Amino acid sequence: MQSPPARVRIVDAAHELMLTLGLARATTKEIAKAAGCSEAALYKHFASKEDLFVTVLKERLPQLGPLVARLTEEPGERSVEENLTEIARQAALFYAESFPIAASLYADPQLKRRHDEALRELGSGPHVPIDGVDAYLRAERRAGRIGADTDTYAAASLLLGACAQRAFAYDMTPGGRGPRSLEEFARGVAGALLRGLGV
């Protein structure tokens, strides 16, 4: 059986090591070794560890960006509550998987600062999902499906903040499970946000 292409092996290895070791400790040397290639081969496919990290987020974690982009283009396809519930569901899954990867950065302020600068150069970072949900809510506001005075950025921040907090807080509960299922959580957060918006 033929082994997967080098790029696929590198992304798979990076995903596994970033999950188990954290982003700060998963070096490109270790990633290359786990992928069965040289560090030079890794750099043929990725400009930096940050570039590889962004690829892992886009290709191996639950996808929030494409969902939000589709909803922004077609805001009237389903109800606002259904759309926000789906966003909350995907965001909660995304943060649950990305939190263990990125958490180690916060132990080293210098490393986090360098990482943040590199992500900005790549047009990525934790602000991107908020900007995406903000764009979706602005589309709904233009369509008249939420109030004309809605602070869409604040609403997006509240929604995604709740999803990120779920990943952090639920990990601390006995058995790593919160008091609500993912579906209950997503519906509850979307409903509470809409009631707050007066919808």
N, C-alpha and C. Protein backbone atom coordinates (compact mmCIF):
# COMPACT_ATOMS: atom_id res chain seq x y z
N MET A 1 0.84 -1.19 0.00
CA MET A 1 0.00 0.00 0.00
C MET A 1 0.89 1.25 0.00
N GLN A 2 0.58 2.18 -0.87
CA GLN A 2 1.39 3.39 -1.01
C GLN A 2 1.10 4.35 0.14
N SER A 3 2.17 4.95 0.70
CA SER A 3 1.98 5.88 1.81
C SER A 3 1.42 7.20 1.29
N PRO A 4 0.72 7.95 2.14
CA PRO A 4 0.15 9.23 1.71
C PRO A 4 1.26 10.20 1.28
N PRO A 5 0.93 11.20 0.47
CA PRO A 5 1.93 12.20 0.07
C PRO A 5 2.53 12.88 1.30
N ALA A 6 3.74 13.41 1.13
CA ALA A 6 4.48 14.03 2.24
C ALA A 6 3.66 15.11 2.93
N ARG A 7 2.99 15.94 2.16
CA ARG A 7 2.23 17.04 2.76
C ARG A 7 1.15 16.51 3.70
N VAL A 8 0.45 15.46 3.29
CA VAL A 8 -0.61 14.87 4.12
C VAL A 8 0.01 14.30 5.39
N ARG A 9 1.15 13.59 5.27
CA ARG A 9 1.82 13.01 6.44
C ARG A 9 2.26 14.11 7.41
N ILE A 10 2.75 15.21 6.87
CA ILE A 10 3.21 16.32 7.71
C ILE A 10 2.04 16.94 8.48
N VAL A 11 0.93 17.19 7.79
CA VAL A 11 -0.23 17.79 8.45
C VAL A 11 -0.79 16.84 9.50
N ASP A 12 -0.86 15.54 9.18
CA ASP A 12 -1.34 14.55 10.15
C ASP A 12 -0.44 14.52 11.39
N ALA A 13 0.87 14.50 11.16
CA ALA A 13 1.83 14.45 12.28
C ALA A 13 1.74 15.73 13.11
N ALA A 14 1.63 16.87 12.44
CA ALA A 14 1.53 18.15 13.15
C ALA A 14 0.27 18.17 14.01
N HIS A 15 -0.84 17.72 13.46
CA HIS A 15 -2.09 17.69 14.20
C HIS A 15 -1.94 16.84 15.46
N GLU A 16 -1.40 15.64 15.31
CA GLU A 16 -1.24 14.73 16.44
C GLU A 16 -0.30 15.32 17.50
N LEU A 17 0.85 15.84 17.08
CA LEU A 17 1.81 16.37 18.05
C LEU A 17 1.32 17.66 18.69
N MET A 18 0.65 18.49 17.93
CA MET A 18 0.12 19.73 18.52
C MET A 18 -0.96 19.41 19.56
N LEU A 19 -1.74 18.38 19.31
CA LEU A 19 -2.76 17.96 20.29
C LEU A 19 -2.13 17.37 21.54
N THR A 20 -1.10 16.56 21.38
CA THR A 20 -0.53 15.85 22.53
C THR A 20 0.53 16.67 23.27
N LEU A 21 1.32 17.47 22.54
CA LEU A 21 2.39 18.24 23.17
C LEU A 21 2.04 19.72 23.35
N GLY A 22 1.09 20.20 22.56
CA GLY A 22 0.80 21.63 22.54
C GLY A 22 1.65 22.30 21.46
N LEU A 23 1.19 23.43 21.00
CA LEU A 23 1.86 24.13 19.90
C LEU A 23 3.27 24.56 20.26
N ALA A 24 3.48 25.01 21.48
CA ALA A 24 4.80 25.51 21.88
C ALA A 24 5.86 24.41 21.85
N ARG A 25 5.50 23.19 22.23
CA ARG A 25 6.49 22.11 22.34
C ARG A 25 6.59 21.24 21.09
N ALA A 26 5.65 21.35 20.18
CA ALA A 26 5.70 20.56 18.94
C ALA A 26 6.63 21.27 17.95
N THR A 27 7.87 20.85 17.91
CA THR A 27 8.84 21.51 17.03
C THR A 27 8.72 20.98 15.60
N THR A 28 9.22 21.76 14.66
CA THR A 28 9.20 21.30 13.27
C THR A 28 10.07 20.06 13.11
N LYS A 29 11.14 19.96 13.89
CA LYS A 29 12.01 18.77 13.83
C LYS A 29 11.24 17.52 14.24
N GLU A 30 10.48 17.61 15.34
CA GLU A 30 9.69 16.46 15.80
C GLU A 30 8.56 16.13 14.83
N ILE A 31 7.95 17.16 14.26
CA ILE A 31 6.87 16.95 13.29
C ILE A 31 7.40 16.23 12.06
N ALA A 32 8.54 16.70 11.56
CA ALA A 32 9.15 16.07 10.37
C ALA A 32 9.50 14.61 10.66
N LYS A 33 10.07 14.36 11.84
CA LYS A 33 10.43 12.99 12.22
C LYS A 33 9.20 12.09 12.26
N ALA A 34 8.11 12.59 12.89
CA ALA A 34 6.88 11.80 12.98
C ALA A 34 6.26 11.57 11.60
N ALA A 35 6.48 12.51 10.68
CA ALA A 35 5.93 12.38 9.33
C ALA A 35 6.82 11.53 8.43
N GLY A 36 8.00 11.16 8.91
CA GLY A 36 8.92 10.35 8.11
C GLY A 36 9.58 11.13 7.00
N CYS A 37 9.90 12.39 7.27
CA CYS A 37 10.59 13.20 6.27
C CYS A 37 11.60 14.11 6.96
N SER A 38 12.38 14.81 6.19
CA SER A 38 13.35 15.74 6.75
C SER A 38 12.69 17.07 7.06
N GLU A 39 13.35 17.84 7.91
CA GLU A 39 12.84 19.17 8.21
C GLU A 39 12.84 20.03 6.95
N ALA A 40 13.83 19.83 6.09
CA ALA A 40 13.90 20.57 4.82
C ALA A 40 12.68 20.25 3.96
N ALA A 41 12.24 18.99 3.96
CA ALA A 41 11.04 18.61 3.19
C ALA A 41 9.81 19.29 3.75
N LEU A 42 9.75 19.43 5.08
CA LEU A 42 8.62 20.12 5.70
C LEU A 42 8.54 21.56 5.19
N TYR A 43 9.71 22.20 5.12
CA TYR A 43 9.73 23.60 4.69
C TYR A 43 9.50 23.77 3.18
N LYS A 44 9.50 22.69 2.43
CA LYS A 44 9.11 22.77 1.01
C LYS A 44 7.60 22.98 0.89
N HIS A 45 6.87 22.51 1.89
CA HIS A 45 5.40 22.59 1.86
C HIS A 45 4.85 23.73 2.71
N PHE A 46 5.58 24.13 3.76
CA PHE A 46 5.09 25.14 4.70
C PHE A 46 6.19 26.15 5.01
N ALA A 47 5.81 27.42 4.99
CA ALA A 47 6.79 28.49 5.19
C ALA A 47 7.28 28.56 6.63
N SER A 48 6.44 28.13 7.58
CA SER A 48 6.79 28.25 8.99
C SER A 48 5.90 27.31 9.80
N LYS A 49 6.22 27.20 11.09
CA LYS A 49 5.36 26.39 11.96
C LYS A 49 3.98 27.02 12.06
N GLU A 50 3.91 28.34 12.04
CA GLU A 50 2.61 29.02 12.08
C GLU A 50 1.78 28.70 10.85
N ASP A 51 2.44 28.66 9.69
CA ASP A 51 1.75 28.30 8.45
C ASP A 51 1.19 26.88 8.58
N LEU A 52 1.96 25.99 9.15
CA LEU A 52 1.52 24.62 9.37
C LEU A 52 0.36 24.58 10.38
N PHE A 53 0.45 25.38 11.43
CA PHE A 53 -0.61 25.47 12.44
C PHE A 53 -1.93 25.92 11.79
N VAL A 54 -1.87 26.95 10.95
CA VAL A 54 -3.08 27.44 10.28
C VAL A 54 -3.65 26.35 9.38
N THR A 55 -2.78 25.59 8.71
CA THR A 55 -3.23 24.49 7.86
C THR A 55 -3.93 23.42 8.68
N VAL A 56 -3.37 23.09 9.85
CA VAL A 56 -4.01 22.12 10.73
C VAL A 56 -5.39 22.61 11.13
N LEU A 57 -5.51 23.89 11.49
CA LEU A 57 -6.81 24.45 11.87
C LEU A 57 -7.81 24.34 10.73
N LYS A 58 -7.35 24.62 9.50
CA LYS A 58 -8.26 24.63 8.35
C LYS A 58 -8.60 23.25 7.84
N GLU A 59 -7.66 22.31 7.97
CA GLU A 59 -7.85 21.01 7.32
C GLU A 59 -8.16 19.85 8.27
N ARG A 60 -7.87 20.00 9.56
CA ARG A 60 -8.06 18.87 10.46
C ARG A 60 -9.06 19.14 11.58
N LEU A 61 -9.45 20.38 11.79
CA LEU A 61 -10.38 20.72 12.85
C LEU A 61 -11.76 21.01 12.27
N PRO A 62 -12.81 20.92 13.11
CA PRO A 62 -14.17 21.24 12.62
C PRO A 62 -14.19 22.61 11.94
N GLN A 63 -14.85 22.67 10.81
CA GLN A 63 -14.79 23.86 9.97
C GLN A 63 -15.89 24.87 10.28
N LEU A 64 -15.47 26.01 10.80
CA LEU A 64 -16.39 27.10 11.10
C LEU A 64 -16.41 28.11 9.96
N GLY A 65 -15.23 28.43 9.40
CA GLY A 65 -15.12 29.45 8.36
C GLY A 65 -16.01 29.22 7.15
N PRO A 66 -15.97 28.04 6.52
CA PRO A 66 -16.82 27.81 5.35
C PRO A 66 -18.31 27.89 5.67
N LEU A 67 -18.71 27.43 6.87
CA LEU A 67 -20.11 27.51 7.27
C LEU A 67 -20.55 28.98 7.36
N VAL A 68 -19.75 29.80 8.03
CA VAL A 68 -20.10 31.22 8.20
C VAL A 68 -20.11 31.93 6.84
N ALA A 69 -19.14 31.61 5.98
CA ALA A 69 -19.09 32.24 4.65
C ALA A 69 -20.35 31.90 3.85
N ARG A 70 -20.79 30.64 3.91
CA ARG A 70 -22.00 30.22 3.18
C ARG A 70 -23.23 30.93 3.73
N LEU A 71 -23.34 31.02 5.05
CA LEU A 71 -24.49 31.68 5.65
C LEU A 71 -24.51 33.17 5.34
N THR A 72 -23.34 33.77 5.24
CA THR A 72 -23.25 35.21 4.92
C THR A 72 -23.75 35.46 3.50
N GLU A 73 -23.43 34.53 2.59
CA GLU A 73 -23.87 34.67 1.20
C GLU A 73 -25.36 34.39 1.05
N GLU A 74 -25.91 33.49 1.89
CA GLU A 74 -27.32 33.10 1.79
C GLU A 74 -27.98 33.20 3.16
N PRO A 75 -28.11 34.43 3.71
CA PRO A 75 -28.61 34.54 5.08
C PRO A 75 -30.06 34.10 5.28
N GLY A 76 -30.88 34.13 4.26
CA GLY A 76 -32.29 33.80 4.43
C GLY A 76 -32.64 32.35 4.22
N GLU A 77 -31.64 31.49 4.07
CA GLU A 77 -31.89 30.09 3.75
C GLU A 77 -32.67 29.37 4.86
N ARG A 78 -32.28 29.60 6.12
CA ARG A 78 -32.98 29.03 7.27
C ARG A 78 -33.23 30.15 8.27
N SER A 79 -33.88 29.84 9.37
CA SER A 79 -34.12 30.88 10.37
C SER A 79 -32.80 31.32 11.00
N VAL A 80 -32.80 32.53 11.55
CA VAL A 80 -31.60 33.04 12.22
C VAL A 80 -31.23 32.13 13.38
N GLU A 81 -32.23 31.64 14.11
CA GLU A 81 -31.96 30.76 15.24
C GLU A 81 -31.30 29.45 14.79
N GLU A 82 -31.79 28.89 13.70
CA GLU A 82 -31.17 27.65 13.19
C GLU A 82 -29.72 27.92 12.77
N ASN A 83 -29.50 29.05 12.10
CA ASN A 83 -28.13 29.38 11.67
C ASN A 83 -27.20 29.59 12.85
N LEU A 84 -27.65 30.35 13.85
CA LEU A 84 -26.81 30.60 15.03
C LEU A 84 -26.57 29.31 15.82
N THR A 85 -27.54 28.42 15.84
CA THR A 85 -27.35 27.13 16.51
C THR A 85 -26.27 26.32 15.81
N GLU A 86 -26.30 26.31 14.47
CA GLU A 86 -25.27 25.58 13.72
C GLU A 86 -23.90 26.22 13.91
N ILE A 87 -23.84 27.55 13.92
CA ILE A 87 -22.57 28.24 14.17
C ILE A 87 -22.04 27.87 15.56
N ALA A 88 -22.92 27.91 16.57
CA ALA A 88 -22.51 27.58 17.94
C ALA A 88 -22.02 26.14 18.03
N ARG A 89 -22.69 25.23 17.35
CA ARG A 89 -22.30 23.82 17.37
C ARG A 89 -20.89 23.65 16.79
N GLN A 90 -20.66 24.23 15.61
CA GLN A 90 -19.35 24.10 14.96
C GLN A 90 -18.27 24.83 15.74
N ALA A 91 -18.61 26.00 16.27
CA ALA A 91 -17.62 26.77 17.03
C ALA A 91 -17.21 26.03 18.30
N ALA A 92 -18.19 25.43 18.99
CA ALA A 92 -17.87 24.68 20.21
C ALA A 92 -16.95 23.50 19.89
N LEU A 93 -17.21 22.80 18.80
CA LEU A 93 -16.34 21.70 18.39
C LEU A 93 -14.94 22.21 18.03
N PHE A 94 -14.89 23.32 17.29
CA PHE A 94 -13.61 23.91 16.88
C PHE A 94 -12.78 24.30 18.10
N TYR A 95 -13.38 25.02 19.04
CA TYR A 95 -12.63 25.47 20.21
C TYR A 95 -12.23 24.30 21.09
N ALA A 96 -13.06 23.27 21.19
CA ALA A 96 -12.72 22.10 22.00
C ALA A 96 -11.46 21.42 21.47
N GLU A 97 -11.28 21.43 20.15
CA GLU A 97 -10.08 20.80 19.57
C GLU A 97 -8.90 21.74 19.48
N SER A 98 -9.16 23.05 19.28
CA SER A 98 -8.03 23.98 19.12
C SER A 98 -7.46 24.45 20.45
N PHE A 99 -8.29 24.46 21.50
CA PHE A 99 -7.82 24.94 22.80
C PHE A 99 -6.60 24.17 23.31
N PRO A 100 -6.62 22.82 23.31
CA PRO A 100 -5.44 22.09 23.80
C PRO A 100 -4.18 22.35 22.95
N ILE A 101 -4.37 22.66 21.68
CA ILE A 101 -3.23 22.94 20.81
C ILE A 101 -2.57 24.27 21.17
N ALA A 102 -3.40 25.31 21.33
CA ALA A 102 -2.88 26.66 21.50
C ALA A 102 -2.60 27.04 22.95
N ALA A 103 -3.13 26.29 23.91
CA ALA A 103 -3.02 26.69 25.31
C ALA A 103 -1.58 26.87 25.77
N SER A 104 -0.68 26.06 25.29
CA SER A 104 0.72 26.13 25.75
C SER A 104 1.38 27.45 25.39
N LEU A 105 0.88 28.15 24.39
CA LEU A 105 1.45 29.44 24.00
C LEU A 105 1.34 30.46 25.13
N TYR A 106 0.29 30.36 25.92
CA TYR A 106 0.05 31.35 26.96
C TYR A 106 1.04 31.24 28.12
N ALA A 107 1.81 30.17 28.18
CA ALA A 107 2.83 30.02 29.21
C ALA A 107 4.11 30.78 28.87
N ASP A 108 4.24 31.20 27.62
CA ASP A 108 5.46 31.89 27.18
C ASP A 108 5.05 33.14 26.40
N PRO A 109 4.96 34.30 27.10
CA PRO A 109 4.49 35.53 26.45
C PRO A 109 5.29 35.92 25.21
N GLN A 110 6.60 35.70 25.23
CA GLN A 110 7.43 36.04 24.06
C GLN A 110 7.06 35.17 22.87
N LEU A 111 6.91 33.89 23.12
CA LEU A 111 6.54 32.96 22.04
C LEU A 111 5.16 33.30 21.51
N LYS A 112 4.23 33.62 22.40
CA LYS A 112 2.88 33.98 21.96
C LYS A 112 2.91 35.24 21.11
N ARG A 113 3.72 36.22 21.50
CA ARG A 113 3.81 37.46 20.73
C ARG A 113 4.35 37.17 19.32
N ARG A 114 5.39 36.34 19.22
CA ARG A 114 5.95 35.98 17.90
C ARG A 114 4.91 35.21 17.08
N HIS A 115 4.21 34.30 17.74
CA HIS A 115 3.17 33.51 17.06
C HIS A 115 2.06 34.43 16.54
N ASP A 116 1.61 35.36 17.38
CA ASP A 116 0.55 36.29 16.98
C ASP A 116 0.98 37.13 15.78
N GLU A 117 2.22 37.60 15.79
CA GLU A 117 2.73 38.40 14.67
C GLU A 117 2.75 37.58 13.38
N ALA A 118 3.18 36.33 13.50
CA ALA A 118 3.23 35.45 12.32
C ALA A 118 1.82 35.18 11.78
N LEU A 119 0.87 34.97 12.68
CA LEU A 119 -0.51 34.72 12.24
C LEU A 119 -1.09 35.95 11.55
N ARG A 120 -0.78 37.14 12.08
CA ARG A 120 -1.27 38.37 11.44
C ARG A 120 -0.74 38.47 10.02
N GLU A 121 0.54 38.13 9.82
CA GLU A 121 1.12 38.15 8.48
C GLU A 121 0.43 37.17 7.55
N LEU A 122 -0.06 36.07 8.11
CA LEU A 122 -0.77 35.05 7.31
C LEU A 122 -2.26 35.37 7.14
N GLY A 123 -2.70 36.49 7.74
CA GLY A 123 -4.12 36.86 7.65
C GLY A 123 -5.01 35.98 8.49
N SER A 124 -4.46 35.45 9.57
CA SER A 124 -5.21 34.55 10.43
C SER A 124 -5.14 35.02 11.87
N GLY A 125 -5.79 34.29 12.75
CA GLY A 125 -5.77 34.61 14.16
C GLY A 125 -7.14 34.44 14.78
N PRO A 126 -7.23 34.56 16.12
CA PRO A 126 -8.49 34.31 16.80
C PRO A 126 -9.59 35.31 16.49
N HIS A 127 -9.23 36.45 15.89
CA HIS A 127 -10.25 37.44 15.51
C HIS A 127 -11.02 37.04 14.25
N VAL A 128 -10.46 36.14 13.46
CA VAL A 128 -11.07 35.79 12.16
C VAL A 128 -12.47 35.19 12.32
N PRO A 129 -12.68 34.22 13.25
CA PRO A 129 -14.05 33.72 13.41
C PRO A 129 -15.04 34.80 13.85
N ILE A 130 -14.59 35.71 14.74
CA ILE A 130 -15.48 36.79 15.19
C ILE A 130 -15.86 37.67 14.00
N ASP A 131 -14.86 38.01 13.18
CA ASP A 131 -15.14 38.83 11.99
C ASP A 131 -16.12 38.12 11.06
N GLY A 132 -15.98 36.80 10.93
CA GLY A 132 -16.87 36.03 10.06
C GLY A 132 -18.31 36.03 10.56
N VAL A 133 -18.49 35.79 11.86
CA VAL A 133 -19.85 35.78 12.42
C VAL A 133 -20.43 37.19 12.39
N ASP A 134 -19.59 38.19 12.62
CA ASP A 134 -20.03 39.59 12.50
C ASP A 134 -20.54 39.86 11.09
N ALA A 135 -19.82 39.39 10.08
CA ALA A 135 -20.25 39.60 8.69
C ALA A 135 -21.59 38.90 8.43
N TYR A 136 -21.75 37.69 8.97
CA TYR A 136 -23.03 36.98 8.83
C TYR A 136 -24.16 37.78 9.47
N LEU A 137 -23.95 38.26 10.69
CA LEU A 137 -25.01 39.01 11.39
C LEU A 137 -25.31 40.33 10.69
N ARG A 138 -24.30 40.97 10.09
CA ARG A 138 -24.56 42.19 9.33
C ARG A 138 -25.42 41.88 8.11
N ALA A 139 -25.20 40.71 7.48
CA ALA A 139 -26.03 40.29 6.34
C ALA A 139 -27.47 40.09 6.79
N GLU A 140 -27.65 39.49 7.98
CA GLU A 140 -29.01 39.31 8.52
C GLU A 140 -29.63 40.67 8.85
N ARG A 141 -28.83 41.60 9.33
CA ARG A 141 -29.35 42.94 9.65
C ARG A 141 -29.80 43.65 8.38
N ARG A 142 -29.00 43.53 7.32
CA ARG A 142 -29.38 44.14 6.03
C ARG A 142 -30.66 43.51 5.49
N ALA A 143 -30.83 42.21 5.74
CA ALA A 143 -32.03 41.51 5.27
C ALA A 143 -33.24 41.79 6.15
N GLY A 144 -33.06 42.53 7.24
CA GLY A 144 -34.16 42.88 8.12
C GLY A 144 -34.59 41.76 9.05
N ARG A 145 -33.73 40.74 9.21
CA ARG A 145 -34.11 39.60 10.05
C ARG A 145 -33.64 39.75 11.50
N ILE A 146 -32.79 40.74 11.77
CA ILE A 146 -32.48 41.13 13.14
C ILE A 146 -32.56 42.66 13.18
N GLY A 147 -32.60 43.21 14.39
CA GLY A 147 -32.82 44.64 14.55
C GLY A 147 -31.78 45.52 13.88
N ALA A 148 -32.23 46.66 13.38
CA ALA A 148 -31.35 47.60 12.68
C ALA A 148 -30.29 48.19 13.60
N ASP A 149 -30.54 48.17 14.91
CA ASP A 149 -29.59 48.75 15.85
C ASP A 149 -28.71 47.69 16.51
N THR A 150 -28.74 46.46 16.01
CA THR A 150 -27.96 45.37 16.58
C THR A 150 -26.46 45.64 16.47
N ASP A 151 -25.75 45.51 17.58
CA ASP A 151 -24.29 45.59 17.58
C ASP A 151 -23.79 44.20 17.18
N THR A 152 -23.59 44.01 15.89
CA THR A 152 -23.28 42.67 15.37
C THR A 152 -21.94 42.14 15.86
N TYR A 153 -20.96 43.04 16.03
CA TYR A 153 -19.64 42.58 16.51
C TYR A 153 -19.74 42.09 17.95
N ALA A 154 -20.46 42.83 18.78
CA ALA A 154 -20.64 42.40 20.17
C ALA A 154 -21.40 41.08 20.23
N ALA A 155 -22.42 40.92 19.40
CA ALA A 155 -23.19 39.67 19.38
C ALA A 155 -22.32 38.50 18.94
N ALA A 156 -21.49 38.72 17.91
CA ALA A 156 -20.58 37.66 17.46
C ALA A 156 -19.59 37.30 18.56
N SER A 157 -19.09 38.31 19.27
CA SER A 157 -18.13 38.08 20.36
C SER A 157 -18.77 37.29 21.48
N LEU A 158 -20.03 37.61 21.81
CA LEU A 158 -20.73 36.89 22.87
C LEU A 158 -20.95 35.42 22.49
N LEU A 159 -21.38 35.20 21.26
CA LEU A 159 -21.65 33.83 20.81
C LEU A 159 -20.38 32.98 20.83
N LEU A 160 -19.33 33.49 20.21
CA LEU A 160 -18.09 32.70 20.13
C LEU A 160 -17.38 32.64 21.48
N GLY A 161 -17.53 33.69 22.27
CA GLY A 161 -16.95 33.65 23.62
C GLY A 161 -17.56 32.55 24.46
N ALA A 162 -18.87 32.36 24.34
CA ALA A 162 -19.53 31.28 25.07
C ALA A 162 -19.02 29.92 24.60
N CYS A 163 -18.80 29.78 23.30
CA CYS A 163 -18.31 28.51 22.74
C CYS A 163 -16.89 28.22 23.20
N ALA A 164 -16.05 29.26 23.23
CA ALA A 164 -14.67 29.08 23.70
C ALA A 164 -14.67 28.75 25.19
N GLN A 165 -15.53 29.41 25.95
CA GLN A 165 -15.61 29.15 27.39
C GLN A 165 -16.06 27.72 27.66
N ARG A 166 -16.97 27.21 26.82
CA ARG A 166 -17.42 25.83 26.99
C ARG A 166 -16.24 24.87 26.89
N ALA A 167 -15.36 25.10 25.92
CA ALA A 167 -14.20 24.23 25.74
C ALA A 167 -13.30 24.28 26.96
N PHE A 168 -13.15 25.46 27.55
CA PHE A 168 -12.29 25.63 28.71
C PHE A 168 -12.93 25.08 29.98
N ALA A 169 -14.19 25.47 30.23
CA ALA A 169 -14.84 25.11 31.48
C ALA A 169 -15.26 23.65 31.53
N TYR A 170 -15.77 23.10 30.43
CA TYR A 170 -16.25 21.73 30.45
C TYR A 170 -15.11 20.75 30.67
N ASP A 171 -13.92 21.14 30.26
CA ASP A 171 -12.77 20.28 30.46
C ASP A 171 -12.48 20.07 31.94
N MET A 172 -12.93 21.01 32.78
CA MET A 172 -12.65 20.95 34.21
C MET A 172 -13.73 20.19 34.98
N THR A 173 -14.85 19.88 34.35
CA THR A 173 -15.92 19.19 35.05
C THR A 173 -15.61 17.70 35.16
N PRO A 174 -16.19 17.00 36.14
CA PRO A 174 -15.94 15.56 36.27
C PRO A 174 -16.25 14.83 34.97
N GLY A 175 -15.31 14.04 34.50
CA GLY A 175 -15.50 13.30 33.26
C GLY A 175 -15.34 14.14 32.02
N GLY A 176 -15.03 15.43 32.19
CA GLY A 176 -14.83 16.31 31.03
C GLY A 176 -16.11 16.62 30.29
N ARG A 177 -17.25 16.41 30.94
CA ARG A 177 -18.53 16.68 30.27
C ARG A 177 -19.29 17.72 31.06
N GLY A 178 -19.85 18.65 30.36
CA GLY A 178 -20.63 19.68 31.02
C GLY A 178 -22.04 19.21 31.32
N PRO A 179 -22.83 20.09 31.91
CA PRO A 179 -24.18 19.71 32.28
C PRO A 179 -25.13 19.57 31.09
N ARG A 180 -24.70 20.02 29.90
CA ARG A 180 -25.56 19.96 28.73
C ARG A 180 -24.83 19.30 27.58
N SER A 181 -25.59 18.64 26.74
CA SER A 181 -25.00 18.07 25.53
C SER A 181 -24.62 19.21 24.59
N LEU A 182 -23.83 18.90 23.58
CA LEU A 182 -23.44 19.91 22.60
C LEU A 182 -24.67 20.52 21.94
N GLU A 183 -25.64 19.68 21.59
CA GLU A 183 -26.85 20.17 20.92
C GLU A 183 -27.65 21.10 21.84
N GLU A 184 -27.81 20.71 23.09
CA GLU A 184 -28.53 21.56 24.05
C GLU A 184 -27.81 22.88 24.25
N PHE A 185 -26.49 22.80 24.36
CA PHE A 185 -25.69 24.01 24.53
C PHE A 185 -25.87 24.95 23.34
N ALA A 186 -25.72 24.42 22.13
CA ALA A 186 -25.80 25.25 20.92
C ALA A 186 -27.17 25.92 20.80
N ARG A 187 -28.24 25.13 21.03
CA ARG A 187 -29.59 25.70 20.97
C ARG A 187 -29.80 26.75 22.06
N GLY A 188 -29.31 26.47 23.25
CA GLY A 188 -29.47 27.39 24.37
C GLY A 188 -28.76 28.71 24.15
N VAL A 189 -27.51 28.65 23.68
CA VAL A 189 -26.74 29.87 23.44
C VAL A 189 -27.37 30.69 22.33
N ALA A 190 -27.76 30.02 21.24
CA ALA A 190 -28.39 30.75 20.11
C ALA A 190 -29.70 31.40 20.57
N GLY A 191 -30.50 30.68 21.33
CA GLY A 191 -31.77 31.22 21.80
C GLY A 191 -31.57 32.41 22.74
N ALA A 192 -30.61 32.27 23.66
CA ALA A 192 -30.35 33.37 24.60
C ALA A 192 -29.85 34.60 23.87
N LEU A 193 -28.99 34.42 22.88
CA LEU A 193 -28.48 35.56 22.12
C LEU A 193 -29.63 36.25 21.38
N LEU A 194 -30.49 35.46 20.75
CA LEU A 194 -31.61 36.06 20.00
C LEU A 194 -32.56 36.80 20.92
N ARG A 195 -32.83 36.25 22.12
CA ARG A 195 -33.69 36.96 23.05
C ARG A 195 -33.05 38.27 23.49
N GLY A 196 -31.72 38.24 23.65
CA GLY A 196 -31.00 39.46 23.99
C GLY A 196 -31.06 40.51 22.89
N LEU A 197 -31.15 40.03 21.66
CA LEU A 197 -31.25 40.93 20.50
C LEU A 197 -32.70 41.38 20.26
N GLY A 198 -33.63 40.81 21.03
CA GLY A 198 -35.03 41.18 20.88
C GLY A 198 -35.67 40.56 19.66
N VAL A 199 -35.15 39.41 19.20
CA VAL A 199 -35.70 38.74 18.02
C VAL A 199 -36.70 37.68 18.47
